[in-house]
Coordinates of C-alpha atoms and ligand atoms in Angstrom, one line a residue:
M9 CA -6.0 -18.1 -14.1
Q10 CA -2.2 -18.8 -13.8
H11 CA -0.2 -20.7 -16.2
Y12 CA 2.9 -22.6 -15.6
I13 CA 5.3 -23.0 -18.5
L14 CA 8.4 -25.3 -18.6
G15 CA 11.2 -23.8 -20.6
I16 CA 14.1 -25.8 -22.2
E17 CA 17.3 -24.5 -23.5
S18 CA 19.9 -26.9 -25.2
S19 CA 21.4 -24.7 -28.1
C20 CA 25.0 -24.8 -27.0
D21 CA 26.8 -26.4 -23.9
D22 CA 24.4 -25.6 -21.2
T23 CA 21.4 -27.8 -20.5
S24 CA 18.8 -25.7 -18.8
A25 CA 15.2 -26.0 -17.6
A26 CA 13.0 -23.4 -15.9
I27 CA 9.6 -23.0 -14.7
I28 CA 7.7 -19.7 -14.9
R29 CA 4.1 -18.9 -13.4
D30 CA 3.0 -16.5 -15.9
D31 CA 6.0 -14.1 -16.1
V32 CA 7.2 -14.8 -12.7
I33 CA 10.3 -17.1 -12.3
L34 CA 9.9 -20.0 -9.9
S35 CA 13.0 -22.1 -10.9
N36 CA 15.9 -22.0 -13.4
I37 CA 18.2 -24.9 -13.3
T38 CA 21.5 -25.2 -15.5
A39 CA 23.9 -28.0 -16.0
N40 CA 27.3 -26.7 -17.6
Q41 CA 29.2 -29.2 -19.5
D42 CA 32.8 -29.5 -18.3
V43 CA 33.8 -32.1 -20.9
H44 CA 34.8 -29.3 -23.5
R45 CA 37.4 -27.8 -21.1
N46 CA 40.3 -29.8 -22.5
F47 CA 39.4 -29.1 -26.1
G48 CA 39.6 -25.3 -26.1
G49 CA 36.0 -24.9 -27.4
V50 CA 32.7 -26.7 -27.4
V51 CA 32.8 -30.0 -29.3
P52 CA 29.5 -30.6 -30.8
E53 CA 29.2 -34.4 -30.4
L54 CA 30.3 -34.3 -26.8
A55 CA 27.7 -31.4 -26.2
S56 CA 24.7 -33.4 -27.6
R57 CA 25.8 -36.5 -25.7
A58 CA 26.0 -34.3 -22.3
H59 CA 22.7 -32.9 -23.0
Q60 CA 21.1 -36.4 -23.3
Q61 CA 22.6 -37.3 -20.0
N62 CA 21.6 -33.8 -18.4
I63 CA 18.2 -33.3 -19.6
V64 CA 16.1 -35.5 -17.5
P65 CA 17.7 -34.7 -14.0
V66 CA 17.7 -30.9 -15.0
I67 CA 14.1 -30.9 -15.9
E68 CA 13.0 -32.9 -12.9
T69 CA 15.0 -30.5 -10.5
A70 CA 13.4 -27.4 -12.1
I71 CA 9.8 -29.0 -11.6
Q72 CA 10.7 -29.9 -8.1
K73 CA 12.2 -26.7 -7.2
A74 CA 9.2 -24.9 -8.5
N75 CA 7.1 -27.1 -6.2
I76 CA 4.6 -28.1 -8.8
G77 CA 3.6 -31.4 -10.4
K78 CA 4.1 -32.1 -14.2
N79 CA 0.4 -32.2 -14.6
Q80 CA 0.1 -28.5 -13.7
L81 CA 2.1 -27.4 -16.6
S82 CA 0.3 -25.5 -19.3
A83 CA 2.7 -25.6 -22.1
I84 CA 6.3 -26.5 -22.8
A85 CA 8.6 -24.0 -24.6
F86 CA 12.1 -25.0 -26.1
T87 CA 14.9 -23.4 -28.0
Q88 CA 14.5 -24.0 -31.7
G89 CA 17.5 -22.2 -32.8
P90 CA 20.0 -20.8 -33.6
G91 CA 22.7 -23.0 -32.2
L92 CA 24.4 -26.5 -32.6
L93 CA 22.1 -28.8 -34.4
G94 CA 22.8 -31.9 -32.4
S95 CA 22.4 -30.0 -29.2
L96 CA 19.1 -28.4 -30.3
L97 CA 17.7 -31.7 -31.4
V98 CA 18.0 -33.1 -27.8
G99 CA 15.8 -30.2 -26.3
T100 CA 13.6 -30.3 -29.4
S101 CA 12.9 -34.2 -29.3
F102 CA 12.4 -34.1 -25.5
A103 CA 10.0 -31.2 -25.5
K104 CA 7.9 -32.7 -28.4
A105 CA 7.8 -36.0 -26.5
L106 CA 6.7 -34.5 -23.2
S107 CA 4.2 -32.3 -24.8
L108 CA 2.6 -35.4 -26.5
G109 CA 2.8 -37.4 -23.2
L110 CA 1.1 -34.5 -21.1
N111 CA -1.1 -33.5 -24.0
I112 CA -0.3 -29.8 -23.7
P113 CA 1.0 -27.3 -26.3
L114 CA 4.4 -27.0 -27.7
I115 CA 5.9 -23.5 -28.2
V116 CA 8.9 -22.8 -30.2
V117 CA 11.3 -20.2 -29.0
D118 CA 14.2 -18.3 -31.0
H119 CA 17.3 -18.2 -28.7
L120 CA 18.1 -14.6 -29.8
Q121 CA 14.7 -13.3 -29.1
A122 CA 14.7 -15.0 -25.9
H123 CA 17.9 -13.3 -24.8
I124 CA 16.1 -9.8 -25.4
L125 CA 12.9 -11.2 -23.6
S126 CA 15.0 -12.1 -20.4
H127 CA 14.4 -8.6 -19.5
F128 CA 10.8 -9.4 -18.8
I129 CA 11.4 -12.2 -16.3
R130 CA 9.7 -11.0 -13.1
N131 CA 10.8 -11.6 -9.6
E132 CA 8.3 -13.2 -7.1
D133 CA 7.1 -9.8 -5.9
R134 CA 7.1 -8.3 -9.5
T135 CA 8.9 -5.2 -8.4
N136 CA 11.8 -5.3 -10.9
P137 CA 11.4 -2.7 -13.7
V138 CA 11.2 -3.9 -17.3
P139 CA 11.7 -1.9 -20.5
A140 CA 9.0 0.1 -22.2
F141 CA 8.4 -0.7 -25.9
P142 CA 10.0 0.5 -28.1
F143 CA 13.5 0.0 -26.8
L144 CA 16.9 -0.7 -28.2
C145 CA 18.8 -3.8 -27.4
L146 CA 22.4 -4.6 -27.9
T147 CA 22.7 -8.4 -28.0
V148 CA 26.2 -9.7 -27.4
S149 CA 26.9 -13.3 -27.2
G150 CA 29.3 -16.0 -28.4
G151 CA 27.6 -16.3 -31.7
H152 CA 26.0 -12.9 -32.3
T153 CA 26.5 -9.2 -31.8
Q154 CA 23.5 -7.1 -32.8
F155 CA 21.6 -4.0 -32.4
V156 CA 17.8 -4.9 -32.3
W157 CA 14.8 -2.4 -32.2
I158 CA 12.1 -3.9 -30.3
R159 CA 8.7 -2.5 -30.9
D160 CA 6.8 -5.5 -29.2
Y161 CA 7.5 -8.8 -27.7
F162 CA 7.9 -10.4 -31.2
D163 CA 8.1 -7.3 -33.3
M164 CA 12.0 -7.1 -33.6
E165 CA 14.2 -5.4 -36.2
I166 CA 18.0 -5.9 -36.5
I167 CA 19.4 -2.5 -37.2
G168 CA 23.1 -3.3 -37.2
Q169 CA 25.3 -6.3 -36.5
T170 CA 28.8 -7.7 -36.9
I171 CA 30.1 -8.4 -40.4
D172 CA 32.4 -11.2 -38.9
D173 CA 33.1 -12.3 -35.4
A174 CA 30.9 -11.9 -32.5
A175 CA 31.9 -10.0 -29.5
G176 CA 32.0 -13.1 -27.4
E177 CA 34.4 -14.6 -29.9
A178 CA 36.6 -11.7 -29.7
F179 CA 36.9 -12.4 -26.0
D180 CA 37.1 -16.2 -26.5
K181 CA 39.8 -15.9 -29.3
S182 CA 41.9 -13.4 -27.4
A183 CA 41.8 -15.6 -24.2
K184 CA 42.9 -18.7 -26.4
I185 CA 45.8 -16.6 -27.8
M186 CA 46.9 -16.0 -24.2
G187 CA 46.6 -19.7 -23.4
L188 CA 43.6 -19.1 -21.1
P189 CA 41.1 -22.0 -20.8
Y190 CA 37.6 -22.0 -22.6
P191 CA 35.3 -20.1 -22.4
G192 CA 37.7 -17.2 -22.3
G193 CA 35.2 -14.3 -21.8
P194 CA 34.5 -14.8 -17.8
M195 CA 38.3 -15.5 -17.3
I196 CA 39.2 -12.3 -19.1
D197 CA 36.8 -10.4 -17.3
K198 CA 38.1 -11.8 -14.0
L199 CA 41.9 -11.0 -14.6
A200 CA 41.0 -7.6 -16.2
Q201 CA 39.8 -6.4 -12.7
L202 CA 43.4 -6.7 -11.7
G203 CA 45.0 -4.8 -14.6
D204 CA 45.4 -1.5 -16.2
P205 CA 43.0 -1.0 -19.1
K206 CA 45.2 1.8 -20.6
R207 CA 48.6 -0.2 -20.5
F208 CA 48.2 -1.5 -24.0
T209 CA 46.1 -0.1 -27.0
F210 CA 44.9 -2.1 -30.1
S211 CA 43.6 -0.4 -33.3
K212 CA 39.9 -0.2 -33.7
P213 CA 38.2 -0.9 -37.2
N214 CA 36.5 1.8 -38.9
I215 CA 33.3 0.3 -39.9
P216 CA 30.3 2.5 -41.1
G217 CA 27.0 2.9 -39.5
L218 CA 25.7 0.3 -36.9
N219 CA 27.7 -2.7 -38.0
F220 CA 30.7 -4.1 -36.1
S221 CA 34.0 -6.0 -37.1
F222 CA 36.0 -7.9 -34.5
S223 CA 38.1 -10.2 -36.6
G224 CA 40.7 -7.4 -37.0
L225 CA 41.3 -7.0 -33.4
K226 CA 42.0 -10.7 -32.8
T227 CA 44.6 -10.5 -35.5
S228 CA 46.3 -7.3 -34.3
F229 CA 46.3 -8.9 -30.8
L230 CA 47.9 -11.9 -32.3
Y231 CA 50.7 -10.1 -34.0
F232 CA 51.2 -7.9 -31.3
L233 CA 51.9 -10.8 -28.9
R234 CA 54.0 -12.6 -31.3
D235 CA 56.4 -9.6 -31.6
E236 CA 56.4 -9.1 -27.9
L237 CA 57.1 -12.9 -27.3
K238 CA 60.1 -12.7 -29.4
K239 CA 61.7 -10.1 -27.2
D240 CA 60.5 -11.7 -24.0
P241 CA 59.1 -15.4 -24.0
D242 CA 57.6 -14.5 -20.6
F243 CA 55.7 -11.4 -21.7
I244 CA 52.2 -12.9 -21.6
E245 CA 52.7 -14.3 -18.1
K246 CA 54.2 -11.1 -16.9
H247 CA 51.4 -8.9 -18.4
K248 CA 48.4 -11.0 -18.2
N249 CA 46.2 -8.9 -16.0
D250 CA 47.0 -5.7 -18.2
L251 CA 46.5 -7.5 -21.3
C252 CA 43.2 -8.8 -20.2
A253 CA 42.1 -5.2 -19.0
S254 CA 43.4 -3.7 -22.3
I255 CA 41.6 -6.1 -24.6
Q256 CA 38.4 -5.9 -22.7
A257 CA 38.6 -2.1 -22.6
T258 CA 38.9 -2.1 -26.4
I259 CA 36.1 -4.5 -27.0
V260 CA 33.8 -2.4 -24.6
E261 CA 34.8 0.8 -26.3
M262 CA 34.0 -0.7 -29.6
L263 CA 30.6 -1.7 -28.5
M264 CA 29.8 1.5 -26.5
S265 CA 30.8 3.9 -29.3
K266 CA 28.3 2.1 -31.6
L267 CA 25.7 2.2 -29.0
A268 CA 25.8 5.8 -28.6
L269 CA 25.5 6.1 -32.3
A270 CA 22.4 3.8 -32.3
M271 CA 21.0 5.9 -29.4
E272 CA 21.5 9.0 -31.2
Q273 CA 19.9 7.8 -34.4
K274 CA 16.9 6.2 -32.6
R275 CA 16.6 9.4 -30.4
E276 CA 16.2 11.5 -33.5
A277 CA 13.8 9.2 -35.1
E278 CA 11.7 8.5 -32.0
T279 CA 9.6 10.9 -29.9
R280 CA 11.4 13.2 -27.8
G281 CA 12.4 11.9 -24.5
W282 CA 12.8 8.4 -25.3
A283 CA 16.1 6.5 -23.9
D284 CA 15.4 2.9 -23.0
V285 CA 18.4 0.8 -23.8
A286 CA 19.1 -2.9 -22.9
I287 CA 21.8 -5.3 -23.2
A288 CA 21.5 -9.0 -23.5
G289 CA 23.3 -12.2 -24.2
G290 CA 26.7 -13.9 -22.5
V291 CA 28.9 -10.8 -23.0
S292 CA 26.3 -8.7 -21.1
A293 CA 27.8 -10.3 -18.1
N294 CA 31.0 -8.6 -18.6
S295 CA 31.6 -6.2 -15.8
G296 CA 33.6 -3.7 -18.0
L297 CA 30.4 -3.3 -20.2
R298 CA 28.0 -3.2 -17.5
K299 CA 30.1 -0.4 -15.8
A300 CA 30.3 1.5 -19.0
L301 CA 26.5 1.2 -19.5
E302 CA 26.1 2.6 -15.8
Q303 CA 28.3 5.5 -16.7
A304 CA 26.2 6.2 -19.8
R305 CA 23.2 6.3 -17.6
D306 CA 24.8 8.8 -15.3
Q307 CA 26.3 11.0 -18.0
R308 CA 23.9 10.8 -20.8
G309 CA 20.7 10.2 -19.0
W310 CA 20.0 6.7 -20.8
N311 CA 17.4 4.5 -19.1
I312 CA 19.3 1.3 -18.8
F313 CA 18.5 -2.3 -18.4
I314 CA 21.1 -4.9 -17.4
P315 CA 20.0 -8.4 -17.0
P316 CA 20.9 -10.1 -13.7
L317 CA 23.9 -12.3 -14.3
Q318 CA 21.9 -15.7 -14.3
Y319 CA 20.0 -14.4 -17.2
S320 CA 22.8 -13.0 -19.2
T321 CA 24.4 -16.2 -20.2
D322 CA 22.4 -19.2 -21.6
N323 CA 19.5 -20.1 -19.4
A324 CA 16.0 -21.6 -19.8
A325 CA 14.2 -18.8 -17.9
M326 CA 14.5 -16.6 -20.7
I327 CA 13.0 -19.5 -23.0
A328 CA 10.1 -20.0 -20.5
V329 CA 9.2 -16.1 -20.4
A330 CA 9.3 -16.1 -24.3
G331 CA 7.0 -19.1 -24.3
Y332 CA 4.6 -17.3 -21.9
F333 CA 4.2 -14.5 -24.3
K334 CA 3.6 -16.6 -27.1
F335 CA 1.2 -18.8 -25.1
L336 CA -0.8 -15.6 -24.5
K337 CA -1.2 -15.1 -28.2
G338 CA -2.0 -18.8 -28.8
D339 CA 1.3 -19.1 -31.0
F340 CA 1.9 -22.8 -30.8
G341 CA 4.2 -25.3 -32.6
S342 CA 3.3 -28.5 -34.1
Q343 CA 4.9 -31.9 -33.7
G344 CA 6.5 -31.4 -37.2
V345 CA 8.7 -28.4 -36.1
T346 CA 12.5 -28.9 -36.6
A347 CA 15.4 -27.2 -35.0
Y348 CA 17.4 -24.6 -37.1
A349 CA 21.1 -24.0 -36.7
R350 CA 21.4 -20.4 -38.1
A351 CA 19.7 -17.3 -37.2
Q352 CA 16.3 -16.7 -39.0
G353 CA 15.6 -13.4 -40.6
Ligands
KG4_9 O1 24.7 -16.1 -24.7 P1 25.9 -17.2 -24.4 O2 25.9 -17.6 -23.1 O3 25.8 -18.1 -25.4 C1 25.5 -17.9 -26.8 O4 24.4 -17.8 -27.3 O5 26.5 -17.6 -27.4 O6 27.3 -16.3 -24.7 C2 28.4 -17.0 -24.6 C3 29.6 -16.0 -24.7 C4 31.0 -16.6 -24.8 O7 31.6 -16.0 -25.8 C5 31.5 -16.2 -23.4 O8 32.9 -16.0 -23.4 C6 31.0 -14.8 -23.3 O9 29.5 -15.0 -23.6 N1 30.8 -14.4 -21.7 C7 31.6 -13.2 -21.3 C8 31.5 -13.2 -20.0 N2 30.5 -14.2 -19.6 C9 30.2 -14.9 -20.7 N3 32.5 -12.4 -22.0 C10 33.0 -11.4 -21.4 N4 32.7 -11.2 -20.0 C11 32.0 -12.1 -19.3 N5 31.8 -11.9 -18.0
ZN10 ZN1 23.0 -17.4 -25.9

C-alpha cells in the first residue's frame, strides 16, 4: 500500500509544504519571505507573521500539484525544531490542527536530521542513487556546521562541530561586511564565479580534531577591509568579485580539510573500502563546495552525495521524507508536542 505524507517546514524564513508518495517526491512548494531584505537578516516577528500568511496557500498548492485530495493523506510531518520559535509554532499549530481535522497521525521531525535525510528523496523513477549506511555527512547551514556519522535513518552521532559561528553565518556576515544584501551566501557564490580565489588570503584557525571555528575569519576579514578602505575608500567596490572568490575559497578550504580528516578517521575505524560521504544544508548549495567535493571524488575516490539545489536549502520535501521513515516505524507525535528552538542532543 502506498502512503501519502504531507511535510511542513517553517523553522526560519521559508514556508514550505511537500507531498511524498512513500519516498517519491510529488510536490515541493516554498514561499520565500522578502520582508527581511531591508533589515539585513531575518526578523523573527515578521517571519512568523509571513508564515501565517503563506502556510494555507503553500499547503493547498502542494496538495494540488501532487494531484491528490486531502483525505488521501496518511500522516502529517512537520519541523519541530531547531529554529525560530515563533516560526516553528506556526507550522506546529497548523500540523496539529490538520491532523486532528483529518484524523491522521502527526509526525515530529528534527530539521537537522531532515537535511541529512534529504539524500533519500526519490525521483519519480526512483533511479537516483542514495547513500548506503553507514555514511558521513557534513551538515552546513545558517545555524549549524556538523560532522554527523549516520548508522541508520535515525541513528546519528555528531562527531564534530563548530565551536562558534556556522559556515552559513561566515558567508552571511562576510557579505554584510561588504554591504551585500541578506542572505549573503548565494550572493557571494554568484560574484565569486567572476573573481580570483587566490587574490586575497585570510588566516585560518588551528582548531584540533573535527571541530570548526569561523568567528576569527569574520574578524580578520573585517580588519583587513577596514585597513584597505583607509587607503582606498572604493576598495570593496573595485575588488568585490575577488573578495567574494577569496572568502569563499577560504571557507571551502576550511570545510574540506576537516572533511578529509573526518574521512581518514572513519576509514580507519570502518571496514576497508568504505567511502560514502554526503553534504547537506543551505551551504551545500555553494558551487565552490560542490566543486571541491567533486574533485575529492575524482582524486581520492570518495563516493559523494550532493543534494539537488532544491533540497540543499530549507524545504519541506526533506521533512516529508523524514516523516515517511518515521511513519514506517510507527513513530508518531501526540497533540501535546511542542516546538524547540535549540538543537537536541
Ligand atoms: O539550511 P538553510 O537553508 O537554513 C538553515 O537551516 O539555516 O541554510 C541557510 C544558509 C544561509 O547562511 C545562506 O547564506 C547559506 O545557507 N547559503 C549559501 C548558499 N545558498 C545558501 N551559502 C553559500 N553559497 C550558497 N550558494
Ligand atoms: Zn536548514
